[in-house]
Amino acid sequence: MHKTCTTDLYETSPTRERAVSGSLDGQGRAPGATLPTITERDGMASGGPGEVAGEVSAGVPAGVPGSPPGTVPSDYRAAFNAARLAMAVIDREGTVLDANPALGSLLGAEPAGLIARSAADLADLREDPRAWSEYREVLHGHRERLCCTRRLRHSDGHFLWAEITVEPVPDSCGMLLSMADISDRRDLQVRLRHLQMHDPVTRLPNRNLFFERLAAALESAAYDQGGTGRIGLCYLDLDGFKAINDTLGHRVGDRLLGAVAQRLTECAAPGGHLVARLGGDEFALLVRDSTGTEQLCELARSVLAALQRPFEVGGQRLSVSASIGVVERPAAGTHTTWLMQAADTTLYWAKEDGKARWTLFDPERNAHRMTRQALSSTLRPAVEREEFVLDYQPLVGLVDGAVKGVEALVRWDHPRFGRLSPNRFISLAEENGAIVPLGRWVLRTACRQARAWQLAHPRNPLIVSVNVAVRQVWDSDLVADVASILAETGLPPELLQLELTESAVMGSAGRPLQALLRLSEMGVAIAIDDFGTGYSNLAYLSRLPVSTLKLDGSFVQGFRAEEHPNPADETIVQALVELAHRLGLTVTAECVESAEQAERLARIGCDTGQGWFYSRPVPPDRVSAMIGGHPAASGAP
């Protein structure tokens, strides 16, 4: 509520004149005034009967000898006029009642000419919605104080920065407006901020300023009704820049970065886009109010074209290329972290796809990547929780059709993604090392199951074939693991076959070769899986302890009856089979899908076949029904 005033702020005689009013602070000073004089201090100390020293009446120090009620001593008036701080007394409507010379000098106007003006206009408060709202709250007594910084225009046309303060004068209806010129301090802050927010090598905005502008763009896009409401980002780094730095030195590298920054700025200039150096040889181009993916793709194309032109740096002709990740999407609901992660992922795709190109963000590809990451991070705990199961696919004699053995194939019963086939997680397990505990679990489970079959069908023992990754040979003691598991399960070594890929076995030396030799000496069979897709170093076969070759399914595909048979396929397979038999090896054909394929493979001498023609991978109980007989040969699971 407004305070009811019974006297003027101050009054002099014989003519009426306005001056500063207000209560004294703890040191006897009015707001913005200098220290009181001796006479003033004596007056404050010698208050009359019933008065307290320092008490005010209608904004006037009490107890000043000879001062009628409502009168301000001349020293206070002199202090107000002599103060270096620009001040004005305003009423509760925001009208200037009085202004001191410092305020007139600050604004380039006569103090008397400021009286009756609107304080909000003098301080340019209406242009800032927040400052204007707080100012109104102070006038109405709902807020104690306003303090803000505003850019003001001097009467001669130049601009200055001022710190504006508006606060009520205690025990008075008046308000005190003060303005402090902070232009020099502001200029220093601007210079320091420019140094802090710009890269010294390229003079582009640095990472801090980029993220500040990005956050502001995302925030403003949500409220700006006149824009497109979309945002775009080209995130790039230079291909081969490290080699230039290492061979020619950082000085040349820095000059090259400056030249690159200049070309990027030229590409971004027509659209007014922000170009920033995020660190090293990484740059970003931010597009506010983008019109769609085509605008971003066109910008990426122009950047690639600009950077493909050679650079003249220090008398040397240098060539670089760039990989660019492009992201464009609605600003609403987009967060800085997500946008940068998407841009970084897309940049990785561009490099993975061959460099010197731009790649547009693909939500499906990103979802696949996120799924891979989720699977990779939970592989080891999944092994501990035993979320994996084994299915078994029969190995069938091509001549008699009897089941000779089974291959153990691991599946992951994922609690979120359901049952996953090996191609979804084996490569991830090899990358992060989880293949070692997973492979050990598969080997133990398969051997335990094979031992159960042996005990149940002693006259028809099955060989169980287990895949082994090359990392299991390097990162663990495979020989010790196999020996321990065979001893634990009681499975004879001759009923276990380990499968390694051709690329893992061919060229083996040192530890891998020694492991294979020791396993073979134990009686464990060694098979080369997917033979014909790797090195195919046939001469090396004679030096490896291998007992079986498993022909890759690509050879068998040429045996399909519905297609025109390719004589070369049969010639190659027949030659491989004859060579293997001469070396004392057996041959298994993978991916057998028809009776015609099985018949032709048997005719040229293949020993066993494996594929959907005989059976898909099935649970252990289905295998028990096949032992001593023949699989359904219908392709049904």
XYZ file of N, CA, C and O in Angstrom, residues 163-276:
456
model
N 24.730 1.327 -14.464
C 24.101 0.457 -13.475
C 22.996 1.259 -12.800
O 23.258 2.282 -12.160
N 21.774 0.808 -12.957
C 20.595 1.530 -12.478
C 20.143 0.925 -11.167
O 20.005 -0.294 -11.040
N 19.879 1.803 -10.185
C 19.338 1.366 -8.898
C 18.129 2.224 -8.556
O 18.187 3.455 -8.667
N 17.047 1.594 -8.168
C 15.847 2.292 -7.696
C 15.441 1.635 -6.387
O 15.255 0.414 -6.328
N 15.312 2.464 -5.340
C 14.911 1.930 -4.048
C 14.172 3.011 -3.276
O 14.383 4.213 -3.486
N 13.262 2.610 -2.399
C 12.501 3.609 -1.633
C 13.357 4.283 -0.582
O 14.310 3.694 -0.063
N 13.004 5.497 -0.284
C 13.652 6.228 0.802
C 12.869 5.925 2.074
O 11.655 6.161 2.124
N 13.499 5.347 3.108
C 12.772 4.991 4.336
C 12.057 6.189 4.951
O 12.536 7.326 4.877
N 10.884 5.932 5.506
C 10.077 6.950 6.178
C 9.726 8.095 5.250
O 9.699 9.268 5.651
N 9.547 7.772 3.988
C 9.219 8.819 3.028
C 8.406 8.209 1.893
O 8.418 7.003 1.673
N 7.698 9.057 1.175
C 6.975 8.618 -0.011
C 7.866 8.610 -1.236
O 7.450 8.151 -2.298
N 9.065 9.136 -1.124
C 9.921 9.281 -2.279
C 10.741 8.034 -2.588
O 10.867 7.114 -1.779
N 11.290 8.007 -3.803
C 12.172 6.941 -4.264
C 13.465 7.590 -4.730
O 13.464 8.729 -5.211
N 14.547 6.860 -4.596
C 15.845 7.379 -5.045
C 16.301 6.563 -6.252
O 16.439 5.346 -6.183
N 16.517 7.267 -7.366
C 17.063 6.661 -8.583
C 18.531 7.055 -8.682
O 18.862 8.242 -8.595
N 19.409 6.073 -8.872
C 20.829 6.379 -9.035
C 21.349 5.650 -10.263
O 20.891 4.563 -10.604
N 22.298 6.299 -10.933
C 22.917 5.723 -12.123
C 24.425 5.844 -12.001
O 24.934 6.944 -11.753
N 25.117 4.723 -12.191
C 26.586 4.717 -12.146
C 27.109 4.333 -13.523
O 26.718 3.303 -14.072
N 27.983 5.154 -14.070
C 28.564 4.877 -15.380
C 29.583 3.738 -15.258
O 30.600 3.868 -14.586
N 29.274 2.618 -15.883
C 30.172 1.449 -15.823
C 30.690 1.112 -17.215
O 31.055 -0.047 -17.481
N 30.749 2.096 -18.094
C 31.160 1.834 -19.474
C 32.565 1.261 -19.552
O 32.824 0.298 -20.295
N 33.492 1.848 -18.794
C 34.865 1.343 -18.835
C 34.933 -0.094 -18.334
O 35.619 -0.942 -18.925
N 34.235 -0.339 -17.236
C 34.229 -1.702 -16.702
C 33.573 -2.662 -17.677
O 34.027 -3.784 -17.866
N 32.500 -2.180 -18.322
C 31.802 -3.023 -19.289
C 32.693 -3.328 -20.492
O 32.744 -4.471 -20.976
N 33.409 -2.336 -20.976
C 34.316 -2.547 -22.106
C 35.399 -3.559 -21.753
O 35.760 -4.417 -22.571
N 35.922 -3.461 -20.525
C 36.931 -4.409 -20.086
C 36.345 -5.816 -20.018
O 36.983 -6.786 -20.442
N 35.137 -5.921 -19.491
C 34.481 -7.221 -19.427
C 34.263 -7.805 -20.818
O 34.433 -9.006 -21.035
N 33.886 -6.935 -21.755
C 33.667 -7.400 -23.123
C 34.966 -7.919 -23.722
O 34.990 -8.973 -24.380
N 36.060 -7.170 -23.509
C 37.346 -7.610 -24.051
C 37.799 -8.922 -23.414
O 38.289 -9.825 -24.101
N 37.626 -9.028 -22.094
C 38.009 -10.259 -21.414
C 37.134 -11.426 -21.858
O 37.614 -12.543 -22.050
N 35.848 -11.159 -22.030
C 34.956 -12.223 -22.479
C 35.303 -12.662 -23.902
O 35.248 -13.850 -24.221
N 35.672 -11.713 -24.739
C 36.050 -12.076 -26.111
C 37.273 -12.988 -26.094
O 37.331 -13.977 -26.835
N 38.246 -12.667 -25.240
C 39.420 -13.518 -25.131
C 39.054 -14.895 -24.587
O 39.592 -15.912 -25.020
N 38.123 -14.917 -23.648
C 37.724 -16.162 -23.025
C 36.903 -17.033 -23.969
O 36.963 -18.255 -23.907
N 36.110 -16.397 -24.848
C 35.146 -17.122 -25.671
C 35.589 -17.311 -27.123
O 34.792 -17.791 -27.931
N 36.825 -16.962 -27.463
C 37.281 -17.111 -28.840
C 38.607 -17.868 -28.876
O 39.437 -17.755 -27.975
N 38.764 -18.630 -29.925
C 39.955 -19.430 -30.124
C 41.101 -18.537 -30.577
O 40.954 -17.779 -31.546
N 42.258 -18.592 -29.927
C 43.367 -17.705 -30.293
C 44.001 -18.026 -31.639
O 44.616 -17.165 -32.253
N 43.861 -19.273 -32.127
C 44.493 -19.662 -33.391
C 43.657 -19.205 -34.578
O 44.154 -18.587 -35.516
N 42.367 -19.510 -34.550
C 41.489 -19.203 -35.690
C 40.660 -17.952 -35.493
O 40.047 -17.468 -36.443
N 40.608 -17.446 -34.242
C 39.780 -16.290 -33.863
C 38.284 -16.556 -34.051
O 37.481 -15.633 -34.088
N 37.947 -17.817 -34.159
C 36.536 -18.197 -34.202
C 35.999 -18.351 -32.783
O 36.776 -18.518 -31.827
N 34.680 -18.310 -32.601
C 34.114 -18.680 -31.300
C 34.614 -20.059 -30.877
O 34.749 -20.956 -31.712
N 34.900 -20.194 -29.592
C 35.419 -21.474 -29.117
C 34.285 -22.356 -28.605
O 33.109 -22.045 -28.761
N 34.651 -23.439 -27.983
C 33.675 -24.426 -27.533
C 32.680 -23.824 -26.539
O 31.476 -24.096 -26.605
N 33.172 -22.999 -25.606
C 32.295 -22.408 -24.600
C 31.232 -21.518 -25.238
O 30.044 -21.606 -24.908
N 31.665 -20.645 -26.143
C 30.718 -19.737 -26.786
C 29.760 -20.511 -27.688
O 28.570 -20.179 -27.783
N 30.266 -21.547 -28.351
C 29.394 -22.339 -29.215
C 28.249 -22.955 -28.415
O 27.080 -22.874 -28.808
N 28.574 -23.573 -27.298
C 27.523 -24.207 -26.504
C 26.584 -23.174 -25.895
O 25.392 -23.441 -25.717
N 27.097 -22.012 -25.576
C 26.238 -20.945 -25.075
C 25.243 -20.507 -26.149
O 24.041 -20.345 -25.886
N 25.751 -20.317 -27.383
C 24.865 -19.911 -28.486
C 23.888 -21.031 -28.847
O 22.740 -20.770 -29.192
N 24.350 -22.265 -28.780
C 23.477 -23.394 -29.101
C 22.328 -23.477 -28.097
O 21.167 -23.659 -28.484
N 22.643 -23.351 -26.818
C 21.592 -23.395 -25.802
C 20.606 -22.248 -25.981
O 19.393 -22.426 -25.856
N 21.138 -21.051 -26.293
C 20.260 -19.897 -26.510
C 19.382 -20.099 -27.735
O 18.199 -19.724 -27.739
N 19.944 -20.710 -28.785
C 19.157 -20.949 -30.002
C 18.029 -21.931 -29.741
O 16.904 -21.746 -30.214
N 18.319 -22.981 -28.986
C 17.280 -23.958 -28.667
C 16.195 -23.343 -27.788
O 15.009 -23.624 -27.959
N 16.598 -22.484 -26.860
C 15.623 -21.861 -25.969
C 14.758 -20.841 -26.706
O 13.536 -20.817 -26.550
N 15.381 -20.014 -27.535
C 14.622 -18.974 -28.230
C 13.708 -19.557 -29.290
O 12.630 -19.029 -29.562
N 14.115 -20.684 -29.895
C 13.287 -21.280 -30.946
C 11.948 -21.741 -30.416
O 10.959 -21.794 -31.150
N 11.916 -22.073 -29.116
C 10.669 -22.539 -28.531
C 9.658 -21.408 -28.354
O 8.453 -21.655 -28.258
N 10.131 -20.140 -28.325
C 9.224 -19.013 -28.082
C 9.098 -18.088 -29.287
O 8.199 -17.248 -29.335
N 9.995 -18.241 -30.249
C 9.981 -17.356 -31.406
C 8.947 -17.847 -32.424
O 9.137 -18.867 -33.091
N 7.849 -17.111 -32.524
C 6.785 -17.515 -33.438
C 7.111 -17.175 -34.887
O 6.484 -17.704 -35.804
N 8.079 -16.296 -35.104
C 8.388 -15.881 -36.468
C 9.395 -16.762 -37.177
O 9.592 -16.632 -38.381
N 10.050 -17.680 -36.443
C 11.063 -18.532 -37.053
C 10.498 -19.861 -37.515
O 9.287 -20.130 -37.426
N 11.390 -20.723 -37.999
C 10.971 -22.041 -38.479
C 10.836 -23.050 -37.348
O 10.227 -24.105 -37.521
N 11.432 -22.731 -36.196
C 11.367 -23.668 -35.080
C 12.270 -24.871 -35.250
O 12.104 -25.882 -34.559
N 13.237 -24.792 -36.161
C 14.138 -25.916 -36.424
C 15.584 -25.464 -36.233
O 15.882 -24.262 -36.243
N 16.452 -26.442 -36.090
C 17.864 -26.140 -35.885
C 18.703 -27.178 -36.627
O 18.295 -28.332 -36.782
N 19.852 -26.759 -37.115
C 20.720 -27.656 -37.868
C 22.169 -27.504 -37.425
O 22.568 -26.449 -36.912
N 22.938 -28.557 -37.632
C 24.331 -28.551 -37.207
C 25.170 -29.375 -38.170
O 24.811 -30.503 -38.520
N 26.273 -28.793 -38.622
C 27.298 -29.515 -39.383
C 28.523 -29.632 -38.480
O 29.123 -28.615 -38.102
N 28.877 -30.845 -38.130
C 29.982 -31.115 -37.216
C 31.074 -31.825 -38.015
O 30.839 -32.889 -38.589
N 32.252 -31.231 -38.091
C 33.285 -31.785 -38.971
C 34.646 -31.818 -38.294
O 34.909 -31.063 -37.347
N 35.458 -32.719 -38.778
C 36.884 -32.645 -38.454
C 37.689 -32.999 -39.700
O 37.181 -33.591 -40.647
N 38.937 -32.575 -39.691
C 39.792 -32.699 -40.869
C 40.402 -34.085 -40.939
O 40.864 -34.627 -39.927
N 40.398 -34.657 -42.134
C 41.015 -35.969 -42.354
C 42.515 -35.785 -42.606
O 42.919 -35.017 -43.475
N 43.332 -36.470 -41.849
C 44.774 -36.425 -42.059
C 45.474 -35.219 -41.481
O 46.645 -34.985 -41.783
N 44.795 -34.436 -40.629
C 45.446 -33.245 -40.079
C 46.598 -33.623 -39.147
O 47.620 -32.929 -39.098
N 46.444 -34.710 -38.407
C 47.497 -35.115 -37.467
C 48.809 -35.371 -38.202
O 49.889 -35.024 -37.704
N 48.731 -35.953 -39.395
C 49.955 -36.218 -40.154
C 50.657 -34.915 -40.527
O 51.893 -34.832 -40.504
N 49.882 -33.889 -40.866
C 50.479 -32.588 -41.196
C 51.142 -31.995 -39.971
O 52.268 -31.473 -40.032
N 50.467 -32.071 -38.833
C 51.036 -31.555 -37.592
C 52.326 -32.277 -37.237
O 53.316 -31.665 -36.823
N 52.316 -33.599 -37.387
C 53.477 -34.392 -36.981
C 54.665 -34.194 -37.913
O 55.829 -34.219 -37.464
N 54.408 -34.005 -39.201
C 55.519 -33.921 -40.165
C 56.009 -32.493 -40.381
O 57.206 -32.264 -40.544
N 55.102 -31.529 -40.389
C 55.478 -30.147 -40.689
C 55.527 -29.250 -39.457
O 56.002 -28.122 -39.541
N 55.024 -29.734 -38.334
C 55.090 -28.954 -37.106
C 53.785 -28.225 -36.802
O 52.943 -27.985 -37.679
N 53.642 -27.861 -35.545
C 52.409 -27.223 -35.090
C 52.241 -25.810 -35.647
O 51.106 -25.332 -35.779
N 53.332 -25.153 -35.960
C 53.205 -23.801 -36.508
C 52.499 -23.841 -37.857
O 51.591 -23.049 -38.126
N 52.919 -24.760 -38.704
C 52.244 -24.922 -39.993
C 50.817 -25.405 -39.780
O 49.883 -24.958 -40.453
N 50.649 -26.317 -38.813
C 49.309 -26.816 -38.521
C 48.367 -25.710 -38.088
O 47.204 -25.663 -38.518
N 48.859 -24.791 -37.249
C 48.022 -23.679 -36.799
C 47.652 -22.755 -37.953
O 46.517 -22.262 -38.042
N 48.603 -22.515 -38.845
C 48.310 -21.647 -39.989
C 47.294 -22.318 -40.920
O 46.436 -21.647 -41.499
N 47.387 -23.627 -41.035
C 46.409 -24.343 -41.842
C 45.027 -24.256 -41.208
O 44.019 -24.055 -41.914
N 44.956 -24.382 -39.888
C 43.674 -24.255 -39.205
C 43.067 -22.875 -39.426
O 41.852 -22.732 -39.605
N 43.915 -21.836 -39.417
C 43.420 -20.489 -39.682
C 42.861 -20.357 -41.084
O 41.829 -19.708 -41.295
N 43.525 -20.978 -42.051
C 43.043 -20.932 -43.436
C 41.732 -21.709 -43.583
O 40.822 -21.285 -44.307
N 41.637 -22.838 -42.899
C 40.395 -23.610 -42.925
C 39.260 -22.792 -42.313
O 38.139 -22.754 -42.845
N 39.544 -22.132 -41.189
C 38.520 -21.311 -40.532
C 38.021 -20.212 -41.467
O 36.821 -19.900 -41.493
N 38.924 -19.620 -42.254
C 38.531 -18.565 -43.181
C 37.573 -19.109 -44.242
O 36.556 -18.474 -44.558
N 37.848 -20.278 -44.765
C 36.961 -20.847 -45.793
C 35.615 -21.253 -45.202
O 34.578 -21.101 -45.849
N 35.637 -21.771 -43.987
C 34.374 -22.115 -43.344
C 33.524 -20.869 -43.107
O 32.299 -20.893 -43.291
N 34.172 -19.790 -42.718
C 33.450 -18.531 -42.495
C 32.838 -18.031 -43.788
O 31.713 -17.521 -43.808
N 33.564 -18.160 -44.890
C 33.032 -17.743 -46.189
C 31.824 -18.580 -46.593
O 30.851 -18.065 -47.155
N 31.863 -19.869 -46.279
C 30.717 -20.737 -46.602
C 29.498 -20.374 -45.764
O 28.358 -20.471 -46.242
N 29.725 -19.982 -44.513
C 28.621 -19.699 -43.610
C 28.099 -18.276 -43.718
O 26.977 -17.997 -43.277
N 28.897 -17.376 -44.304
C 28.542 -15.954 -44.325
C 27.204 -15.657 -45.004
O 26.416 -14.867 -44.468
N 26.887 -16.236 -46.168
C 25.613 -15.886 -46.816
C 24.395 -16.147 -45.940
O 23.415 -15.392 -46.004
N 24.433 -17.171 -45.127
C 23.294 -17.469 -44.264
C 23.446 -16.933 -42.857
O 22.536 -17.094 -42.038
N 24.580 -16.285 -42.569
C 24.799 -15.749 -41.232
C 24.940 -16.830 -40.168
O 24.596 -16.602 -39.000
N 25.451 -17.994 -40.537
C 25.552 -19.099 -39.592
C 26.786 -18.945 -38.707
O 27.800 -18.382 -39.115
N 26.695 -19.483 -37.512
C 27.808 -19.449 -36.568
C 28.822 -20.527 -36.916
O 28.464 -21.685 -37.142
N 30.101 -20.147 -36.966
C 31.198 -21.093 -37.170
C 32.049 -21.079 -35.907
O 32.415 -20.013 -35.413
N 32.369 -22.245 -35.374
C 33.151 -22.329 -34.143
C 34.185 -23.439 -34.269
O 33.985 -24.422 -34.997
